[in-house]
């Protein structure tokens, strides 16, 4: 995100345009689907602990709601831009469609660095963001969820503000709530586990046993930690992870040839997914530059941090052994890197398929809230596995039949579903 020349919305539009062209979509459908339906830009004044007022920029973008209310996370990040949120909202539309849940695509963001905000300031920011958008979101319109640097606690503050404004209980307003306060068991694991459910299926198709594979992961936050957990449980070994170092304002990779220990690293990681570098070195991890995660001699790469990480420059350094890239993050791979993967025959499980476990479990959370009956964790994860596995095989089957790159196959399914919904409603 720090690379100012990179525009995620232009990348999302270019991906859409290429598939729309192959599908021969008519001009009306293309015009509608390559732009958001609505977007809101807000100014959020927050009383800081020292008594001053600071105004934060907030966004909510609703890309398409033909298949159901918009759905998508709210991200706190210092480099957030309107175009990042537009891209993420558009990818949410395709994500909900590829797993066939009755929701559209939305996304929110606030330009801020929560590292620098007290919990009180973060609470007032959450409440302020909801106040500026309370008329434009809601269980039947647009439902937020956690994303980068936002947590179940943030979701609960946002819910409380929305319910205070509207004078009633609306547990379906937001997902990713704490368990016991309307949250679903399995939600915190859902995105990372979903990545691994799809990876497991890809390995089966390639006749590779997980226990014979090594992986390298970018990021050590919610998605990454749960992906590593399930990958380890399947027998796979992760030899390198990376994260952002707030103190040095740069990323580092941490490697261990015989495999990183999830529990050990968790014990030296802060709530933003930042690993304590001194403690990591003391535990025998080799500290490497931020981009080193991509050049490891592993079978599988799991980017699970931010967009634009596997790009024309970094992809050149990719290890020779890499066979699969399973995208936990949204938009980690640029079209230039996709071209490289196609040429090298690296199998890609594209972001809006691989990381759809989060929104799928959020949908389960809505269903549970609406019926006021909460399922055991095994039931949630069992249903999640089924949804992800079915979606993976639908995409993989189409890719095989039509000889498509997996990202293009996933786009084909999603675009056709959303286009059909728009057509049936008489919009196009
Ligand atoms: P998080 O805030 O929990 O963790 C982000 C991690 O990325 C942290 O470890 C951070 O240190 C690291 N990071 C940040 N910049 C980095 C850099 N330049 N190099 C290396 N590491 C860096 O966020 P998350 O919820 O795990 O989300 C990660 C990605 O997954 C994002 O693209 C997000 O949009 C996507 N995603 C998240 C969910 C979800 O349910 N949380 C769902 C779908 C997709």
mmCIF file of N, CA and C in Angstrom, residues 149-264:
data_model
loop_
_atom_site.group_PDB
_atom_site.id
_atom_site.type_symbol
_atom_site.label_atom_id
_atom_site.label_comp_id
_atom_site.label_asym_id
_atom_site.label_seq_id
_atom_site.Cartn_x
_atom_site.Cartn_y
_atom_site.Cartn_z
ATOM 1 N N UNK A 149 -6.200 -4.628 11.034
ATOM 2 C CA UNK A 149 -6.093 -3.808 12.260
ATOM 3 C C UNK A 149 -7.435 -3.447 12.905
ATOM 4 N N UNK A 150 -8.483 -4.211 12.611
ATOM 5 C CA UNK A 150 -9.726 -4.067 13.382
ATOM 6 C C UNK A 150 -10.078 -5.431 13.978
ATOM 7 N N UNK A 151 -10.780 -5.409 15.109
ATOM 8 C CA UNK A 151 -10.959 -6.627 15.909
ATOM 9 C C UNK A 151 -12.416 -6.789 16.346
ATOM 10 N N UNK A 152 -12.754 -7.929 16.988
ATOM 11 C CA UNK A 152 -14.113 -8.097 17.527
ATOM 12 C C UNK A 152 -14.522 -6.964 18.473
ATOM 13 N N UNK A 153 -13.561 -6.453 19.256
ATOM 14 C CA UNK A 153 -13.898 -5.339 20.159
ATOM 15 C C UNK A 153 -14.339 -4.103 19.353
ATOM 16 N N UNK A 154 -13.636 -3.802 18.259
ATOM 17 C CA UNK A 154 -14.059 -2.667 17.418
ATOM 18 C C UNK A 154 -15.475 -2.897 16.896
ATOM 19 N N UNK A 155 -15.758 -4.153 16.503
ATOM 20 C CA UNK A 155 -17.088 -4.459 15.942
ATOM 21 C C UNK A 155 -18.173 -4.211 16.992
ATOM 22 N N UNK A 156 -17.869 -4.565 18.245
ATOM 23 C CA UNK A 156 -18.878 -4.416 19.294
ATOM 24 C C UNK A 156 -19.151 -2.936 19.593
ATOM 25 N N UNK A 157 -18.101 -2.115 19.599
ATOM 26 C CA UNK A 157 -18.312 -0.678 19.789
ATOM 27 C C UNK A 157 -19.174 -0.124 18.642
ATOM 28 N N UNK A 158 -18.879 -0.589 17.432
ATOM 29 C CA UNK A 158 -19.652 -0.096 16.270
ATOM 30 C C UNK A 158 -21.105 -0.532 16.379
ATOM 31 N N UNK A 159 -21.328 -1.781 16.779
ATOM 32 C CA UNK A 159 -22.696 -2.274 16.940
ATOM 33 C C UNK A 159 -23.424 -1.453 17.999
ATOM 34 N N UNK A 160 -22.748 -1.225 19.115
ATOM 35 C CA UNK A 160 -23.386 -0.499 20.219
ATOM 36 C C UNK A 160 -23.809 0.900 19.768
ATOM 37 N N UNK A 161 -22.964 1.549 18.988
ATOM 38 C CA UNK A 161 -23.300 2.897 18.503
ATOM 39 C C UNK A 161 -24.506 2.841 17.562
ATOM 40 N N UNK A 162 -24.501 1.863 16.662
ATOM 41 C CA UNK A 162 -25.605 1.728 15.693
ATOM 42 C C UNK A 162 -26.926 1.466 16.437
ATOM 43 N N UNK A 163 -26.883 0.591 17.449
ATOM 44 C CA UNK A 163 -28.102 0.252 18.190
ATOM 45 C C UNK A 163 -28.567 1.444 19.030
ATOM 46 N N UNK A 164 -27.623 2.222 19.547
ATOM 47 C CA UNK A 164 -27.994 3.410 20.328
ATOM 48 C C UNK A 164 -28.694 4.425 19.425
ATOM 49 N N UNK A 165 -28.162 4.607 18.217
ATOM 50 C CA UNK A 165 -28.759 5.572 17.275
ATOM 51 C C UNK A 165 -30.157 5.122 16.877
ATOM 52 N N UNK A 166 -30.321 3.813 16.617
ATOM 53 C CA UNK A 166 -31.599 3.327 16.094
ATOM 54 C C UNK A 166 -32.557 2.860 17.178
ATOM 55 N N UNK A 167 -32.107 2.835 18.424
ATOM 56 C CA UNK A 167 -33.015 2.543 19.543
ATOM 57 C C UNK A 167 -33.548 1.123 19.571
ATOM 58 N N UNK A 168 -32.774 0.156 19.079
ATOM 59 C CA UNK A 168 -33.213 -1.256 19.133
ATOM 60 C C UNK A 168 -32.001 -2.140 18.924
ATOM 61 N N UNK A 169 -32.198 -3.434 19.122
ATOM 62 C CA UNK A 169 -31.096 -4.379 18.927
ATOM 63 C C UNK A 169 -31.034 -4.819 17.467
ATOM 64 N N UNK A 170 -29.856 -4.704 16.880
ATOM 65 C CA UNK A 170 -29.659 -5.107 15.482
ATOM 66 C C UNK A 170 -28.392 -5.955 15.364
ATOM 67 N N UNK A 171 -28.416 -7.181 15.922
ATOM 68 C CA UNK A 171 -27.174 -7.974 15.902
ATOM 69 C C UNK A 171 -26.683 -8.272 14.495
ATOM 70 N N UNK A 172 -27.586 -8.175 13.493
ATOM 71 C CA UNK A 172 -27.175 -8.440 12.112
ATOM 72 C C UNK A 172 -26.508 -7.243 11.451
ATOM 73 N N UNK A 173 -26.287 -6.132 12.217
ATOM 74 C CA UNK A 173 -25.653 -4.960 11.623
ATOM 75 C C UNK A 173 -24.188 -5.202 11.284
ATOM 76 N N UNK A 174 -23.534 -6.040 12.086
ATOM 77 C CA UNK A 174 -22.088 -6.200 11.908
ATOM 78 C C UNK A 174 -21.710 -7.634 12.265
ATOM 79 N N UNK A 175 -20.673 -8.159 11.638
ATOM 80 C CA UNK A 175 -20.225 -9.516 11.980
ATOM 81 C C UNK A 175 -18.782 -9.455 12.506
ATOM 82 N N UNK A 176 -18.324 -10.618 12.995
ATOM 83 C CA UNK A 176 -17.009 -10.645 13.624
ATOM 84 C C UNK A 176 -17.093 -10.112 15.046
ATOM 85 N N UNK A 177 -18.298 -10.192 15.637
ATOM 86 C CA UNK A 177 -18.491 -9.731 17.018
ATOM 87 C C UNK A 177 -17.857 -10.764 17.969
ATOM 88 N N UNK A 178 -17.602 -10.345 19.212
ATOM 89 C CA UNK A 178 -17.054 -11.337 20.159
ATOM 90 C C UNK A 178 -18.056 -12.471 20.379
ATOM 91 N N UNK A 179 -17.526 -13.675 20.589
ATOM 92 C CA UNK A 179 -18.389 -14.820 20.910
ATOM 93 C C UNK A 179 -19.082 -14.515 22.243
ATOM 94 N N UNK A 180 -20.373 -14.790 22.301
ATOM 95 C CA UNK A 180 -21.150 -14.460 23.503
ATOM 96 C C UNK A 180 -21.858 -13.128 23.365
ATOM 97 N N UNK A 181 -21.445 -12.313 22.379
ATOM 98 C CA UNK A 181 -22.095 -11.021 22.114
ATOM 99 C C UNK A 181 -22.602 -11.015 20.669
ATOM 100 N N UNK A 182 -23.066 -12.176 20.219
ATOM 101 C CA UNK A 182 -23.606 -12.262 18.862
ATOM 102 C C UNK A 182 -22.606 -12.769 17.845
ATOM 103 N N UNK A 183 -21.382 -13.043 18.285
ATOM 104 C CA UNK A 183 -20.380 -13.560 17.359
ATOM 105 C C UNK A 183 -20.529 -15.058 17.152
ATOM 106 N N UNK A 184 -19.969 -15.544 16.054
ATOM 107 C CA UNK A 184 -20.039 -16.981 15.761
ATOM 108 C C UNK A 184 -18.749 -17.652 16.192
ATOM 109 N N UNK A 185 -18.883 -18.813 16.788
ATOM 110 C CA UNK A 185 -17.707 -19.640 16.999
ATOM 111 C C UNK A 185 -17.088 -19.907 15.627
ATOM 112 N N UNK A 186 -15.788 -19.974 15.570
ATOM 113 C CA UNK A 186 -15.119 -20.284 14.297
ATOM 114 C C UNK A 186 -14.849 -19.070 13.423
ATOM 115 N N UNK A 187 -15.395 -17.894 13.768
ATOM 116 C CA UNK A 187 -15.196 -16.726 12.889
ATOM 117 C C UNK A 187 -13.737 -16.289 12.855
ATOM 118 N N UNK A 188 -13.075 -16.341 14.025
ATOM 119 C CA UNK A 188 -11.688 -15.861 14.011
ATOM 120 C C UNK A 188 -10.774 -16.800 13.217
ATOM 121 N N UNK A 189 -11.122 -18.069 13.176
ATOM 122 C CA UNK A 189 -10.313 -19.024 12.418
ATOM 123 C C UNK A 189 -10.686 -19.030 10.928
ATOM 124 N N UNK A 190 -11.910 -18.541 10.618
ATOM 125 C CA UNK A 190 -12.548 -18.868 9.337
ATOM 126 C C UNK A 190 -11.726 -18.504 8.088
ATOM 127 N N UNK A 191 -11.136 -17.313 8.077
ATOM 128 C CA UNK A 191 -10.445 -16.914 6.838
ATOM 129 C C UNK A 191 -9.203 -17.774 6.616
ATOM 130 N N UNK A 192 -8.398 -17.901 7.655
ATOM 131 C CA UNK A 192 -7.175 -18.708 7.530
ATOM 132 C C UNK A 192 -7.483 -20.173 7.246
ATOM 133 N N UNK A 193 -8.468 -20.718 7.951
ATOM 134 C CA UNK A 193 -8.843 -22.118 7.699
ATOM 135 C C UNK A 193 -9.352 -22.275 6.261
ATOM 136 N N UNK A 194 -10.134 -21.299 5.815
ATOM 137 C CA UNK A 194 -10.682 -21.360 4.449
ATOM 138 C C UNK A 194 -9.577 -21.432 3.413
ATOM 139 N N UNK A 195 -8.503 -20.658 3.645
ATOM 140 C CA UNK A 195 -7.363 -20.690 2.718
ATOM 141 C C UNK A 195 -6.833 -22.132 2.641
ATOM 142 N N UNK A 196 -6.734 -22.769 3.801
ATOM 143 C CA UNK A 196 -6.140 -24.108 3.840
ATOM 144 C C UNK A 196 -7.114 -25.179 3.315
ATOM 145 N N UNK A 197 -8.424 -24.978 3.486
ATOM 146 C CA UNK A 197 -9.368 -25.936 2.875
ATOM 147 C C UNK A 197 -9.164 -25.953 1.352
ATOM 148 N N UNK A 198 -9.005 -24.765 0.766
ATOM 149 C CA UNK A 198 -8.834 -24.722 -0.698
ATOM 150 C C UNK A 198 -7.455 -25.271 -1.091
ATOM 151 N N UNK A 199 -6.448 -24.953 -0.279
ATOM 152 C CA UNK A 199 -5.096 -25.475 -0.558
ATOM 153 C C UNK A 199 -5.092 -27.005 -0.479
ATOM 154 N N UNK A 200 -5.774 -27.553 0.538
ATOM 155 C CA UNK A 200 -5.851 -29.017 0.702
ATOM 156 C C UNK A 200 -6.430 -29.656 -0.562
ATOM 157 N N UNK A 201 -7.484 -29.042 -1.111
ATOM 158 C CA UNK A 201 -8.112 -29.596 -2.318
ATOM 159 C C UNK A 201 -7.169 -29.497 -3.517
ATOM 160 N N UNK A 202 -6.456 -28.380 -3.608
ATOM 161 C CA UNK A 202 -5.507 -28.212 -4.727
ATOM 162 C C UNK A 202 -4.409 -29.269 -4.643
ATOM 163 N N UNK A 203 -3.890 -29.504 -3.433
ATOM 164 C CA UNK A 203 -2.833 -30.511 -3.263
ATOM 165 C C UNK A 203 -3.344 -31.893 -3.653
ATOM 166 N N UNK A 204 -4.598 -32.202 -3.264
ATOM 167 C CA UNK A 204 -5.191 -33.497 -3.638
ATOM 168 C C UNK A 204 -5.209 -33.636 -5.157
ATOM 169 N N UNK A 205 -5.653 -32.578 -5.831
ATOM 170 C CA UNK A 205 -5.722 -32.639 -7.297
ATOM 171 C C UNK A 205 -4.341 -32.809 -7.923
ATOM 172 N N UNK A 206 -3.318 -32.303 -7.241
ATOM 173 C CA UNK A 206 -1.961 -32.386 -7.783
ATOM 174 C C UNK A 206 -1.222 -33.628 -7.275
ATOM 175 N N UNK A 207 -1.944 -34.444 -6.498
ATOM 176 C CA UNK A 207 -1.343 -35.666 -5.945
ATOM 177 C C UNK A 207 -0.125 -35.395 -5.069
ATOM 178 N N UNK A 208 -0.223 -34.324 -4.284
ATOM 179 C CA UNK A 208 0.886 -33.980 -3.377
ATOM 180 C C UNK A 208 0.363 -34.125 -1.942
ATOM 181 N N UNK A 209 1.137 -34.793 -1.090
ATOM 182 C CA UNK A 209 0.720 -34.932 0.303
ATOM 183 C C UNK A 209 1.160 -33.686 1.087
ATOM 184 N N UNK A 210 0.255 -33.096 1.897
ATOM 185 C CA UNK A 210 0.634 -31.892 2.653
ATOM 186 C C UNK A 210 1.900 -32.107 3.480
ATOM 187 N N UNK A 211 2.063 -33.318 4.017
ATOM 188 C CA UNK A 211 3.230 -33.554 4.882
ATOM 189 C C UNK A 211 4.541 -33.543 4.099
ATOM 190 N N UNK A 212 4.465 -33.536 2.767
ATOM 191 C CA UNK A 212 5.689 -33.442 1.959
ATOM 192 C C UNK A 212 5.953 -32.007 1.507
ATOM 193 N N UNK A 213 5.203 -31.043 2.065
ATOM 194 C CA UNK A 213 5.345 -29.670 1.556
ATOM 195 C C UNK A 213 5.873 -28.700 2.606
ATOM 196 N N UNK A 214 6.525 -27.647 2.083
ATOM 197 C CA UNK A 214 6.973 -26.517 2.906
ATOM 198 C C UNK A 214 6.261 -25.272 2.401
ATOM 199 N N UNK A 215 5.950 -24.357 3.324
ATOM 200 C CA UNK A 215 5.299 -23.115 2.917
ATOM 201 C C UNK A 215 5.994 -21.915 3.544
ATOM 202 N N UNK A 216 5.842 -20.767 2.877
ATOM 203 C CA UNK A 216 6.325 -19.499 3.405
ATOM 204 C C UNK A 216 5.148 -18.527 3.376
ATOM 205 N N UNK A 217 4.988 -17.761 4.470
ATOM 206 C CA UNK A 217 3.768 -16.959 4.639
ATOM 207 C C UNK A 217 4.121 -15.496 4.854
ATOM 208 N N UNK A 218 3.440 -14.615 4.145
ATOM 209 C CA UNK A 218 3.632 -13.182 4.409
ATOM 210 C C UNK A 218 2.544 -12.693 5.345
ATOM 211 N N UNK A 219 2.929 -12.036 6.438
ATOM 212 C CA UNK A 219 1.975 -11.558 7.442
ATOM 213 C C UNK A 219 1.927 -12.534 8.594
ATOM 214 N N UNK A 220 1.617 -11.996 9.786
ATOM 215 C CA UNK A 220 1.435 -12.882 10.942
ATOM 216 C C UNK A 220 0.267 -12.367 11.780
ATOM 217 N N UNK A 221 -0.849 -12.042 11.078
ATOM 218 C CA UNK A 221 -2.046 -11.548 11.758
ATOM 219 C C UNK A 221 -3.111 -12.626 11.784
ATOM 220 N N UNK A 222 -4.357 -12.189 11.764
ATOM 221 C CA UNK A 222 -5.481 -13.123 11.899
ATOM 222 C C UNK A 222 -5.460 -14.211 10.829
ATOM 223 N N UNK A 223 -5.375 -13.813 9.578
ATOM 224 C CA UNK A 223 -5.468 -14.784 8.484
ATOM 225 C C UNK A 223 -4.272 -15.732 8.528
ATOM 226 N N UNK A 224 -3.094 -15.156 8.622
ATOM 227 C CA UNK A 224 -1.870 -15.949 8.583
ATOM 228 C C UNK A 224 -1.801 -16.959 9.729
ATOM 229 N N UNK A 225 -2.065 -16.512 10.950
ATOM 230 C CA UNK A 225 -1.884 -17.408 12.105
ATOM 231 C C UNK A 225 -2.810 -18.623 12.019
ATOM 232 N N UNK A 226 -4.051 -18.403 11.595
ATOM 233 C CA UNK A 226 -4.976 -19.547 11.524
ATOM 234 C C UNK A 226 -4.686 -20.432 10.314
ATOM 235 N N UNK A 227 -4.181 -19.819 9.247
ATOM 236 C CA UNK A 227 -3.774 -20.639 8.093
ATOM 237 C C UNK A 227 -2.611 -21.546 8.503
ATOM 238 N N UNK A 228 -1.630 -20.991 9.205
ATOM 239 C CA UNK A 228 -0.481 -21.796 9.648
ATOM 240 C C UNK A 228 -0.967 -22.925 10.564
ATOM 241 N N UNK A 229 -1.892 -22.603 11.455
ATOM 242 C CA UNK A 229 -2.414 -23.594 12.405
ATOM 243 C C UNK A 229 -2.977 -24.817 11.667
ATOM 244 N N UNK A 230 -3.869 -24.567 10.714
ATOM 245 C CA UNK A 230 -4.497 -25.711 10.031
ATOM 246 C C UNK A 230 -3.507 -26.419 9.092
ATOM 247 N N UNK A 231 -2.647 -25.638 8.461
ATOM 248 C CA UNK A 231 -1.639 -26.236 7.572
ATOM 249 C C UNK A 231 -0.745 -27.195 8.379
ATOM 250 N N UNK A 232 -0.349 -26.762 9.568
ATOM 251 C CA UNK A 232 0.453 -27.635 10.457
ATOM 252 C C UNK A 232 -0.331 -28.885 10.827
ATOM 253 N N UNK A 233 -1.639 -28.697 11.111
ATOM 254 C CA UNK A 233 -2.453 -29.860 11.506
ATOM 255 C C UNK A 233 -2.569 -30.871 10.366
ATOM 256 N N UNK A 234 -2.501 -30.391 9.124
ATOM 257 C CA UNK A 234 -2.538 -31.313 7.972
ATOM 258 C C UNK A 234 -1.177 -31.973 7.751
ATOM 259 N N UNK A 235 -0.165 -31.503 8.469
ATOM 260 C CA UNK A 235 1.164 -32.116 8.350
ATOM 261 C C UNK A 235 2.181 -31.246 7.628
ATOM 262 N N UNK A 236 1.758 -30.112 7.110
ATOM 263 C CA UNK A 236 2.680 -29.233 6.375
ATOM 264 C C UNK A 236 3.556 -28.422 7.325
ATOM 265 N N UNK A 237 4.685 -27.948 6.807
ATOM 266 C CA UNK A 237 5.625 -27.188 7.624
ATOM 267 C C UNK A 237 5.812 -25.780 7.044
ATOM 268 N N UNK A 238 5.747 -24.771 7.912
ATOM 269 C CA UNK A 238 6.007 -23.392 7.480
ATOM 270 C C UNK A 238 7.410 -23.028 7.923
ATOM 271 N N UNK A 239 8.237 -22.597 6.981
ATOM 272 C CA UNK A 239 9.637 -22.312 7.339
ATOM 273 C C UNK A 239 9.937 -20.814 7.426
ATOM 274 N N UNK A 240 8.976 -19.976 7.002
ATOM 275 C CA UNK A 240 9.253 -18.531 7.037
ATOM 276 C C UNK A 240 7.947 -17.755 7.180
ATOM 277 N N UNK A 241 7.945 -16.717 8.028
ATOM 278 C CA UNK A 241 6.814 -15.786 8.096
ATOM 279 C C UNK A 241 7.391 -14.375 8.058
ATOM 280 N N UNK A 242 6.553 -13.412 7.689
ATOM 281 C CA UNK A 242 7.030 -12.031 7.717
ATOM 282 C C UNK A 242 5.994 -11.164 8.400
ATOM 283 N N UNK A 243 6.381 -9.980 8.797
ATOM 284 C CA UNK A 243 5.418 -9.043 9.400
ATOM 285 C C UNK A 243 5.986 -7.639 9.319
ATOM 286 N N UNK A 244 5.139 -6.686 9.658
ATOM 287 C CA UNK A 244 5.517 -5.279 9.682
ATOM 288 C C UNK A 244 6.137 -4.956 11.036
ATOM 289 N N UNK A 245 7.234 -4.222 11.026
ATOM 290 C CA UNK A 245 7.850 -3.807 12.286
ATOM 291 C C UNK A 245 7.576 -2.312 12.475
ATOM 292 N N UNK A 246 6.709 -2.003 13.432
ATOM 293 C CA UNK A 246 6.249 -0.628 13.626
ATOM 294 C C UNK A 246 7.396 0.286 14.042
ATOM 295 N N UNK A 247 8.289 -0.250 14.866
ATOM 296 C CA UNK A 247 9.394 0.573 15.377
ATOM 297 C C UNK A 247 10.327 0.989 14.233
ATOM 298 N N UNK A 248 10.669 0.032 13.368
ATOM 299 C CA UNK A 248 11.621 0.319 12.287
ATOM 300 C C UNK A 248 10.926 0.778 11.006
ATOM 301 N N UNK A 249 9.580 0.760 11.003
ATOM 302 C CA UNK A 249 8.795 1.158 9.822
ATOM 303 C C UNK A 249 9.226 0.402 8.565
ATOM 304 N N UNK A 250 9.428 -0.891 8.737
ATOM 305 C CA UNK A 250 9.743 -1.761 7.597
ATOM 306 C C UNK A 250 9.288 -3.176 7.937
ATOM 307 N N UNK A 251 9.275 -4.034 6.932
ATOM 308 C CA UNK A 251 8.879 -5.423 7.191
ATOM 309 C C UNK A 251 10.122 -6.284 7.360
ATOM 310 N N UNK A 252 9.999 -7.364 8.122
ATOM 311 C CA UNK A 252 11.054 -8.373 8.250
ATOM 312 C C UNK A 252 10.453 -9.752 8.027
ATOM 313 N N UNK A 253 11.303 -10.676 7.576
ATOM 314 C CA UNK A 253 10.919 -12.086 7.505
ATOM 315 C C UNK A 253 11.693 -12.825 8.584
ATOM 316 N N UNK A 254 11.084 -13.869 9.117
ATOM 317 C CA UNK A 254 11.733 -14.692 10.146
ATOM 318 C C UNK A 254 11.694 -16.132 9.686
ATOM 319 N N UNK A 255 12.865 -16.769 9.592
ATOM 320 C CA UNK A 255 12.868 -18.131 9.072
ATOM 321 C C UNK A 255 13.535 -19.109 10.037
ATOM 322 N N UNK A 256 13.101 -20.353 9.922
ATOM 323 C CA UNK A 256 13.700 -21.459 10.680
ATOM 324 C C UNK A 256 13.578 -22.676 9.777
ATOM 325 N N UNK A 257 14.728 -23.285 9.448
ATOM 326 C CA UNK A 257 14.730 -24.358 8.445
ATOM 327 C C UNK A 257 13.871 -25.546 8.867
ATOM 328 N N UNK A 258 13.858 -25.853 10.191
ATOM 329 C CA UNK A 258 13.061 -27.019 10.598
ATOM 330 C C UNK A 258 11.631 -26.651 10.959
ATOM 331 N N UNK A 259 11.202 -25.464 10.589
ATOM 332 C CA UNK A 259 9.799 -25.082 10.763
ATOM 333 C C UNK A 259 9.596 -24.101 11.897
ATOM 334 N N UNK A 260 8.795 -23.059 11.646
ATOM 335 C CA UNK A 260 8.503 -22.082 12.701
ATOM 336 C C UNK A 260 7.486 -22.709 13.658
ATOM 337 N N UNK A 261 7.534 -22.283 14.913
ATOM 338 C CA UNK A 261 6.543 -22.770 15.888
ATOM 339 C C UNK A 261 5.490 -21.695 16.072
ATOM 340 N N UNK A 262 4.251 -22.041 15.739
ATOM 341 C CA UNK A 262 3.152 -21.073 15.827
ATOM 342 C C UNK A 262 3.009 -20.560 17.257
ATOM 343 N N UNK A 263 3.003 -21.475 18.211
ATOM 344 C CA UNK A 263 2.787 -21.083 19.608
ATOM 345 C C UNK A 263 3.900 -20.163 20.099
ATOM 346 N N UNK A 264 5.144 -20.541 19.754
ATOM 347 C CA UNK A 264 6.300 -19.746 20.177
ATOM 348 C C UNK A 264 6.210 -18.324 19.603
#
